[in-house]
Each structure stands twice: as structure tokens, then as C-alpha cells.
Tab-separated table of C-alpha atoms and ligand atoms in Angstrom:
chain	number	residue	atom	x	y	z
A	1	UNK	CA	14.614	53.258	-21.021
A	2	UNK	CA	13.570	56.853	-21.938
A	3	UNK	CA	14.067	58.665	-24.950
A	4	UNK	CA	12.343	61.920	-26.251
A	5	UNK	CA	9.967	61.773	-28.731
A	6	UNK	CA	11.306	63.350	-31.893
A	7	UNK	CA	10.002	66.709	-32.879
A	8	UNK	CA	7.688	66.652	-29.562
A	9	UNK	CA	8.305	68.051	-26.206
A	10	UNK	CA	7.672	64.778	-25.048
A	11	UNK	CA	9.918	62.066	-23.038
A	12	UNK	CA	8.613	57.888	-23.882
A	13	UNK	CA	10.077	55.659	-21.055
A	14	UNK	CA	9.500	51.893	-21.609
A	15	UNK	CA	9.165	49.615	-19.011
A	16	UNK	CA	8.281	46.014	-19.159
A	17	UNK	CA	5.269	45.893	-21.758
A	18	UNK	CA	4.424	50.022	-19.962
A	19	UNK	CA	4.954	52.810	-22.292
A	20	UNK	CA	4.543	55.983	-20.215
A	21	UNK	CA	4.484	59.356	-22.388
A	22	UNK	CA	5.194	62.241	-20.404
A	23	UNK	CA	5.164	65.926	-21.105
A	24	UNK	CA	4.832	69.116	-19.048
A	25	UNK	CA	3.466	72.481	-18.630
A	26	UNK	CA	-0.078	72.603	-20.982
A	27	UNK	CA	-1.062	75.641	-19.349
A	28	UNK	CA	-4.436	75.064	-20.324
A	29	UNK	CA	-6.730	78.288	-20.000
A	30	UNK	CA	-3.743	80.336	-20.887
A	31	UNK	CA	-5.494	82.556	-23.440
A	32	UNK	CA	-8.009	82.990	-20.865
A	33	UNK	CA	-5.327	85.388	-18.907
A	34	UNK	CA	-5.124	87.705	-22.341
A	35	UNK	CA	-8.823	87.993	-22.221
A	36	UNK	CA	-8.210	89.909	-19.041
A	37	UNK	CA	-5.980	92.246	-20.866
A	38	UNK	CA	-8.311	93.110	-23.615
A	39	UNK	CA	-6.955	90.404	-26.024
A	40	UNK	CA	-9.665	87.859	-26.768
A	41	UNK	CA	-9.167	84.841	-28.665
A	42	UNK	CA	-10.923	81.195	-29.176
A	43	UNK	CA	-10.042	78.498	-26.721
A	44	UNK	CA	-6.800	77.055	-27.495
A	45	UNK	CA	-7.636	73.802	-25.969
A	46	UNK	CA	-8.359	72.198	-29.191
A	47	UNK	CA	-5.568	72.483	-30.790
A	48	UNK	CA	-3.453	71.408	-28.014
A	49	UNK	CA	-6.204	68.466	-27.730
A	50	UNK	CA	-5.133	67.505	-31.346
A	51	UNK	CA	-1.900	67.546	-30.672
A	52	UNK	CA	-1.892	64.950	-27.489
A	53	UNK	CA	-4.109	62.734	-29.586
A	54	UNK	CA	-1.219	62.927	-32.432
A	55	UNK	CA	1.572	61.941	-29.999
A	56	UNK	CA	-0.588	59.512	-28.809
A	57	UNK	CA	-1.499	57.776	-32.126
A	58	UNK	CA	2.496	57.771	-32.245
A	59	UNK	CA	3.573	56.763	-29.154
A	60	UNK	CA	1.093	54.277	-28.024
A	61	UNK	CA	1.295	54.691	-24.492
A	62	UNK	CA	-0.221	52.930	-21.680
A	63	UNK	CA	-0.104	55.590	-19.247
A	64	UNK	CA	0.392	59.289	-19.369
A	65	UNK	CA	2.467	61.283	-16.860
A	66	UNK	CA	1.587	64.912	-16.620
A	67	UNK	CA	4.157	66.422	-15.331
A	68	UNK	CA	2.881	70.114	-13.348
A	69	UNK	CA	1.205	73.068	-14.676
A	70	UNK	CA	-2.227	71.381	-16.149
A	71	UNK	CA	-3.531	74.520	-16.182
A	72	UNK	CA	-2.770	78.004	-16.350
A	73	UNK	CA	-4.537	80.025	-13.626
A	74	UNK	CA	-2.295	79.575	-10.039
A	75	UNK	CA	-4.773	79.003	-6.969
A	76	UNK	CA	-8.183	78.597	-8.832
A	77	UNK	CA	-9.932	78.190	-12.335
A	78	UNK	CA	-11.207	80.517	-14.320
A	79	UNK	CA	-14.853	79.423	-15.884
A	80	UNK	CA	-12.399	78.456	-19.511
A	81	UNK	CA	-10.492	75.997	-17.013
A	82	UNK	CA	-13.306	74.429	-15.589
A	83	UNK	CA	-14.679	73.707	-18.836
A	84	UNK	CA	-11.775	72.653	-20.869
A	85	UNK	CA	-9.293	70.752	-18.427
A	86	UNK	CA	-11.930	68.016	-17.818
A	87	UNK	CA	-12.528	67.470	-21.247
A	88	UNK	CA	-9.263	67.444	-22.192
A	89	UNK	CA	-8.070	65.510	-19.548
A	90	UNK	CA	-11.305	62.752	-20.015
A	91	UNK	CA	-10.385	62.250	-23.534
A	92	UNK	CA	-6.730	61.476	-22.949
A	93	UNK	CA	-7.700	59.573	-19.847
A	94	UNK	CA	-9.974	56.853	-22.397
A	95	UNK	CA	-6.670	56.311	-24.415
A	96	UNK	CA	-4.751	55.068	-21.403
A	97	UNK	CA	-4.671	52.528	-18.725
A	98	UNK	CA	-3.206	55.409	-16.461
A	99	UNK	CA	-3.295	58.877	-16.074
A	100	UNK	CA	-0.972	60.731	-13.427
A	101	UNK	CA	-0.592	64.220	-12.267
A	102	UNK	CA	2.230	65.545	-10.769
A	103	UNK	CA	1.177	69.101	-9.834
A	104	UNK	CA	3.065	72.342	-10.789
A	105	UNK	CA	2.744	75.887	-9.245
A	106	UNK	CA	-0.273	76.615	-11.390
A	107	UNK	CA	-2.269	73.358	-10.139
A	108	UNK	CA	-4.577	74.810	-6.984
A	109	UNK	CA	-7.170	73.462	-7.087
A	110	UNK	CA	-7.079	70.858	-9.851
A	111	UNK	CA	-7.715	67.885	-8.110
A	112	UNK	CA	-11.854	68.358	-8.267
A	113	UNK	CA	-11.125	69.081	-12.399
A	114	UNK	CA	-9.473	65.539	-12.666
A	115	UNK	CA	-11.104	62.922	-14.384
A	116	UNK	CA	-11.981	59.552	-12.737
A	117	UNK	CA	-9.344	56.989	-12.184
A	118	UNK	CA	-6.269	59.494	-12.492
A	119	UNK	CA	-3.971	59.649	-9.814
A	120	UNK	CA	-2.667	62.758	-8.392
A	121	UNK	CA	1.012	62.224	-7.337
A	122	UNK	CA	2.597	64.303	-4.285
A	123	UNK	CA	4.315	67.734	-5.907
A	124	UNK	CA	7.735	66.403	-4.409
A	125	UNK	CA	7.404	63.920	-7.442
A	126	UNK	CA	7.781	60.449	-8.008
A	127	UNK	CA	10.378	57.741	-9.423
A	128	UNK	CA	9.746	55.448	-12.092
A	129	UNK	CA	13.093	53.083	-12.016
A	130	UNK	CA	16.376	55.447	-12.090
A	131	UNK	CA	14.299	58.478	-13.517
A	132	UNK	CA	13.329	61.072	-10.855
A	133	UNK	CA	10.323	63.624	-12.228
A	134	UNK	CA	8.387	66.600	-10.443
A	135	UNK	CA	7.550	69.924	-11.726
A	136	UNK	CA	10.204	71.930	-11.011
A	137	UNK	CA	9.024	74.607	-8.912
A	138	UNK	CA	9.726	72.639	-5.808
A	139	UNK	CA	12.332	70.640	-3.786
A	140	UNK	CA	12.239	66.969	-4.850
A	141	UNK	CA	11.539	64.150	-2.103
A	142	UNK	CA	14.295	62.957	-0.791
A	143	UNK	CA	14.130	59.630	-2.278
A	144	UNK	CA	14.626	60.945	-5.563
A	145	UNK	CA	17.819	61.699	-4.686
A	146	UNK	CA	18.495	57.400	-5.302
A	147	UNK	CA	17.645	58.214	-9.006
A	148	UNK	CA	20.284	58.573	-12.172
A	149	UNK	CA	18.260	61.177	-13.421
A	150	UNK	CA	15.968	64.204	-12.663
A	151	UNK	CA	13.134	65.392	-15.024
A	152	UNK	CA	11.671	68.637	-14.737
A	153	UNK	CA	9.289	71.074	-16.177
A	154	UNK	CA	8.543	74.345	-14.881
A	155	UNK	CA	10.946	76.790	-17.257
A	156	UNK	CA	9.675	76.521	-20.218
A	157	UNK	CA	13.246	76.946	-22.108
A	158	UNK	CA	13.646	78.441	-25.184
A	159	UNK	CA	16.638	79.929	-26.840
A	160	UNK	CA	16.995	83.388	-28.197
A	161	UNK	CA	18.509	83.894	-31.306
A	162	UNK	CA	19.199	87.340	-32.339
A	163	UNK	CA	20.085	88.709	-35.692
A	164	UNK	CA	22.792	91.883	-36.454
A	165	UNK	CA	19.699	93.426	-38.151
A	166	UNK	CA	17.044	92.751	-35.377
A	167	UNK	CA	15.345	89.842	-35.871
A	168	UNK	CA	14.603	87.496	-33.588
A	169	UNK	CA	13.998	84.133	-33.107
A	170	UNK	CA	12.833	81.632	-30.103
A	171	UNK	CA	13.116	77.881	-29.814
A	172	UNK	CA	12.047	75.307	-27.695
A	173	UNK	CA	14.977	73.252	-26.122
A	174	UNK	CA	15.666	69.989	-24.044
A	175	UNK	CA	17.881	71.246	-21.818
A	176	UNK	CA	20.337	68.685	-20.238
A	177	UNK	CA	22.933	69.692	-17.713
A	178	UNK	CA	25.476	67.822	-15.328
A	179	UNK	CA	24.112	67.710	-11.871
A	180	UNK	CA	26.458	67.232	-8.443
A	181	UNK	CA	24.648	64.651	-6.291
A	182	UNK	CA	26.551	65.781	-3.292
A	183	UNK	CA	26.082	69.248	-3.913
A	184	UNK	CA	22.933	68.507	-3.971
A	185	UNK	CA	22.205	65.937	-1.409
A	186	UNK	CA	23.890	68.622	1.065
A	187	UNK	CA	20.898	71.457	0.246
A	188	UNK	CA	18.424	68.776	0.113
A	189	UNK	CA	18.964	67.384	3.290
A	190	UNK	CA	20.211	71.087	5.265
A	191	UNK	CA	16.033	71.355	4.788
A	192	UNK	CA	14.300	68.398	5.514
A	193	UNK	CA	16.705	67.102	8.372
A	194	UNK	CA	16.733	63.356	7.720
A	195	UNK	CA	20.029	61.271	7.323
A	196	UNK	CA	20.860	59.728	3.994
A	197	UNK	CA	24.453	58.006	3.698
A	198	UNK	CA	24.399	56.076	0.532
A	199	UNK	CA	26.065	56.065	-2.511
A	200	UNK	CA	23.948	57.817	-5.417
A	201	UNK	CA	24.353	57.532	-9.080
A	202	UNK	CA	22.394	60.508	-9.702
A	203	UNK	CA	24.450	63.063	-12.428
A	204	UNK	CA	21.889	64.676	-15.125
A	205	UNK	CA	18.931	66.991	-14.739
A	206	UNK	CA	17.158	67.454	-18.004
A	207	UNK	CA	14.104	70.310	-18.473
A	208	UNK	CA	11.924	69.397	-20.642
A	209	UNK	CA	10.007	72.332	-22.761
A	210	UNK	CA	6.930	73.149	-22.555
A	211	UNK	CA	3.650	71.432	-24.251
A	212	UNK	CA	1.734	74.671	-24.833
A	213	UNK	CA	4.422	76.333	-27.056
A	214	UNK	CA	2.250	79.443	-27.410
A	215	UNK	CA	2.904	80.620	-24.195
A	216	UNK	CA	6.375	81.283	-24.952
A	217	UNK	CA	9.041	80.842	-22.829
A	218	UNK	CA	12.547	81.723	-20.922
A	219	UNK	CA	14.966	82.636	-22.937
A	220	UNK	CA	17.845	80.229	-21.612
A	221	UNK	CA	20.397	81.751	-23.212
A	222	UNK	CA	19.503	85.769	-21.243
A	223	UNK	CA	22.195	85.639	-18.424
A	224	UNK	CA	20.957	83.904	-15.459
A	225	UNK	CA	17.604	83.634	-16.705
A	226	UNK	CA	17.226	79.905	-15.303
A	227	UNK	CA	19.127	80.584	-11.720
A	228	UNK	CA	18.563	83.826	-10.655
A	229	UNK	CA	17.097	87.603	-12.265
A	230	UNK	CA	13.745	87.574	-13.258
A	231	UNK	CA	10.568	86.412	-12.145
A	232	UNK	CA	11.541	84.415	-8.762
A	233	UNK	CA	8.170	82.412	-9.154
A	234	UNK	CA	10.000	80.503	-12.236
A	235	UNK	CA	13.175	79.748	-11.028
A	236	UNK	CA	13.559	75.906	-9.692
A	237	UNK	CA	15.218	75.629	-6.264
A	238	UNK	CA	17.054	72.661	-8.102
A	239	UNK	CA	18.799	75.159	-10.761
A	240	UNK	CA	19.295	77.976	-7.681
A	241	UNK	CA	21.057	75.124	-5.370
A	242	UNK	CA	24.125	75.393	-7.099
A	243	UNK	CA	23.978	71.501	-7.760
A	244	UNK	CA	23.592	71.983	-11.493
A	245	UNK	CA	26.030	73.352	-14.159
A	246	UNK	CA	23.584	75.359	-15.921
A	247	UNK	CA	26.382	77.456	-17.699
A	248	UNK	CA	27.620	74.161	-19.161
A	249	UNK	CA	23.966	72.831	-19.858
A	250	UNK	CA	23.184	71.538	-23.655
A	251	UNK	CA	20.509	72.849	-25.473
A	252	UNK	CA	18.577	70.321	-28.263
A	253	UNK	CA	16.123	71.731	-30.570
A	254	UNK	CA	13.005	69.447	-30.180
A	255	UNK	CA	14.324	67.580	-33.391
A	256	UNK	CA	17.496	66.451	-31.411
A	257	UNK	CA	19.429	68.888	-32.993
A	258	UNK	CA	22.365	70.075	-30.863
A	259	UNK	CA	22.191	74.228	-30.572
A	260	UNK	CA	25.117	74.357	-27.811
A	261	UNK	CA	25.821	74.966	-24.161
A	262	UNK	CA	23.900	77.642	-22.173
A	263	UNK	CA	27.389	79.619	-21.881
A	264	UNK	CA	27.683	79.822	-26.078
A	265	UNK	CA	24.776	80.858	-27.054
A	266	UNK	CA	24.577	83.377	-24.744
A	267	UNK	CA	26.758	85.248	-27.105
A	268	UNK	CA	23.222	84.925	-29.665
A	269	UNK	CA	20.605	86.528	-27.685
B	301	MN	MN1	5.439	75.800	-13.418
């Protein structure tokens, strides 16, 4: 079973006596990027330190699943990186039995920054029972495609809510959308070439939002922002395929709250 954790950007899955918390996109050494534009602030490692240990004191997990984007910097790590992400990642690390990595677009690199014991899982992702997860920014494995659901990270979704008078507002979202196995199946397979003739349950792909909420995010709710215009680096192959109904996708505020589909509030932003 897996539920989100209320007011987090977290999922908890249970599983016979395992409790594996998951959560995406930490984007650790972010700030470190605004140094380079003449904005310098103090590590914001801490805080989101703080805030794992808080989930963690709530959720009581035996393993953690981090699901892509560990840090911010793409194919290296900047001296802030190299510093924080093992200490982060060490203290988690001593409150679980498990730690795994599935890496993101940002993760080059990362492997020498990981604390001992945790387990780097391929970018294609991994299955835990029915639930398919990988970061996003690539095509799944094909096995995934034997999996109810698919969990991704990667775009950071937020909605945009605009006022007559100007103001503006962003929230995180869960995003949750209907997904069309065959549709997808078809894409999947045109790449890798291998033969796959089973039935498959698979109909939802949810995103989850981000961990480090100060980086912002994409506005779901800007047309096409999740398939197509924009930065091509953040748009999932998954949402491009034409295999999910992004238009008819749900957006939940992190406290479950039900905002609408993609398609109404586009009339907010
Ligand atoms: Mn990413």
C-alpha cells in the first residue's frame, strides 16, 4: 500500500513489516547556482536536513527511496555539494535499514558522494510490488511496464494562481493523471526492440513535487508546460509519449486538497 504523507511531498508504501518513505528532487547545492549569479546565501542544506529528520520522526521508515535529482549541479559537484550531500545523506542513512538512489538528470557523478551501504538503483527505475518509480527524465525499463502504477519526479509541479489585480501565487501539487498502457507499451517498445505480449494493469502516473520547495517549480497549469514548450531538459519522455492525459490530470495541494484538472486551472494562471 502507498499513500502520501499529509502535508509532505512525500509517498509511505508499506510492505510486510517495510515502511519505505520516498520523496524526490532535493536539489541539494541549489543555492550554490545563485552564488554564481551574484546572489549569495547560507547553505540551505540544513533546513532541508531538518525537514527529512521531521518526516522521519513521523513516518518511521525502514528504508528511504530517493527518487533522482540528489543534488543540484548536472555532471559534477560544486565544492557546497561535496560537502553537504554526504552529510546529509550519512545522517539519513543511520535512521534506516536502507537507503536507495534512483538517479535523476542532475546525479553525475553522485555515486562517489554516497554514503556506505546505499544502493544506487539503475536510472530506468525499479518496482517495488505494482508501483513503478524512476526520476522522470528518462524512459522507464521495460519491466515497469507490469506495474499498476508509475511514480515520478523530475517536474517539480506547481500551480499558478493568478489574481485580477496581479498577484500571484504558486503551489506544490501531486499530480495524478490516467495513463494508456498500450499507448504506452507501443513507444516503449518502438525503442528498445524487445517483445512484450502480456496483459498489463498499468493506468495512473502520479508526479510527485519536489522536496526542495525553494527551488520553485513548473507551473502545471502554463499551457503545455509538462509536454512540450519550455525547457526540453524538464519535460519527461513519459508525459511527451502521448500515453498520459495530462490535460485531464488532477492536481492535490500537498494537504490532499483537490485544486482541479490541469485543463481548469489553466483558466487561473
Ligand atoms: Mn530532474
Amino acid at each position: 500500500m502507498i499513500v502520501p504523507v499529509p502535508s509532505h511531498p512525500a509517498f509511505l508504501m508499506r510492505k510486510k513489516g517495510e515502511r519505505i518513505l520516498i520523496v524526490a528532487d532535493l536539489h541539494v547545492g541549489w543555492e550554490a547556482s545563485l552564488a554564481q549569479r551574484g546572489v549569495h546565501i547560507p547553505s540551505q542544506t540544513p533546513k532541508l536536513r531538518r525537514r527529512l529528520m521531521d518526516l522521519i520522526k513521523l513516518c518511521k521508515p525502514t528504508s528511504i527511496m530517493l527518487l533522482g535529482d540528489v543534488k543540484h549541479t548536472v555532471a559534477t559537484a560544486e565544492a557546497e555539494e561535496r560537502h553537504d550531500v554526504p552529510e546529509l545523506l550519512e545522517a539519513i542513512r543511520k535512521e534506516v535499514l536502507s537507503l536507495y538512489v534512483v538517479p535523476g538528470n542532475h546525479d553525475g557523478n553522485l555515486e562517489p558522494l554516497l554514503p556506505e551501504g546505499a544502493k544506487m538503483l539503475p536510472s530506468s527505475g525499479a518496482s517495488i510490488e505494482d508501483i513503478g518509480l524512476f526520476h522522470g527524465h528518462t524512459w522507464p525499463a521495460v519491466e515497469l511496464l507490469r506495474c499498476k502504477t508509475l511514480i515520478i519526479g523530475h517536474s517539480h509541479p506547481v500551480v499558478l494562481l493568478r489574481d485580477p489585480t496581479g498577484f500571484k501565487a504558486m503551489h506544490q501539487v501531486w499530480v495524478k493523471a490516467d495513463l494508456n498502457v498500450s499507448e504506452l507499451t507501443k513507444r516503449l517498445l518502438k525503442r528498445s526492440n524487445v517483445k512484450f505480449e502480456e496483459e498489463l494493469k498499468m493506468s495512473e502516473l502520479i508526479i510527485l513535487p519536489s522536496f526542495n520547495d525553494f527551488l520553485g517549480g513548473q507551473p502545471i497549469n502554463v499551457k503545455e508546460t509538462l509536454t512540450g514548450k519550455g525547457h526540453q531538459e524538464f519535460i519527461s519522455p513519459v508525459l511527451r509519449s502521448g500515453s498520459v492525459d495530462v490535460d485531464g490530470a488532477e492536481a492535490y495541494l500537498l494537504d490532499g486538497t483537490l485544486l482541479g484538472t490541469v485543463r481548469q486551472l489553466r483558466g487561473l494562471a
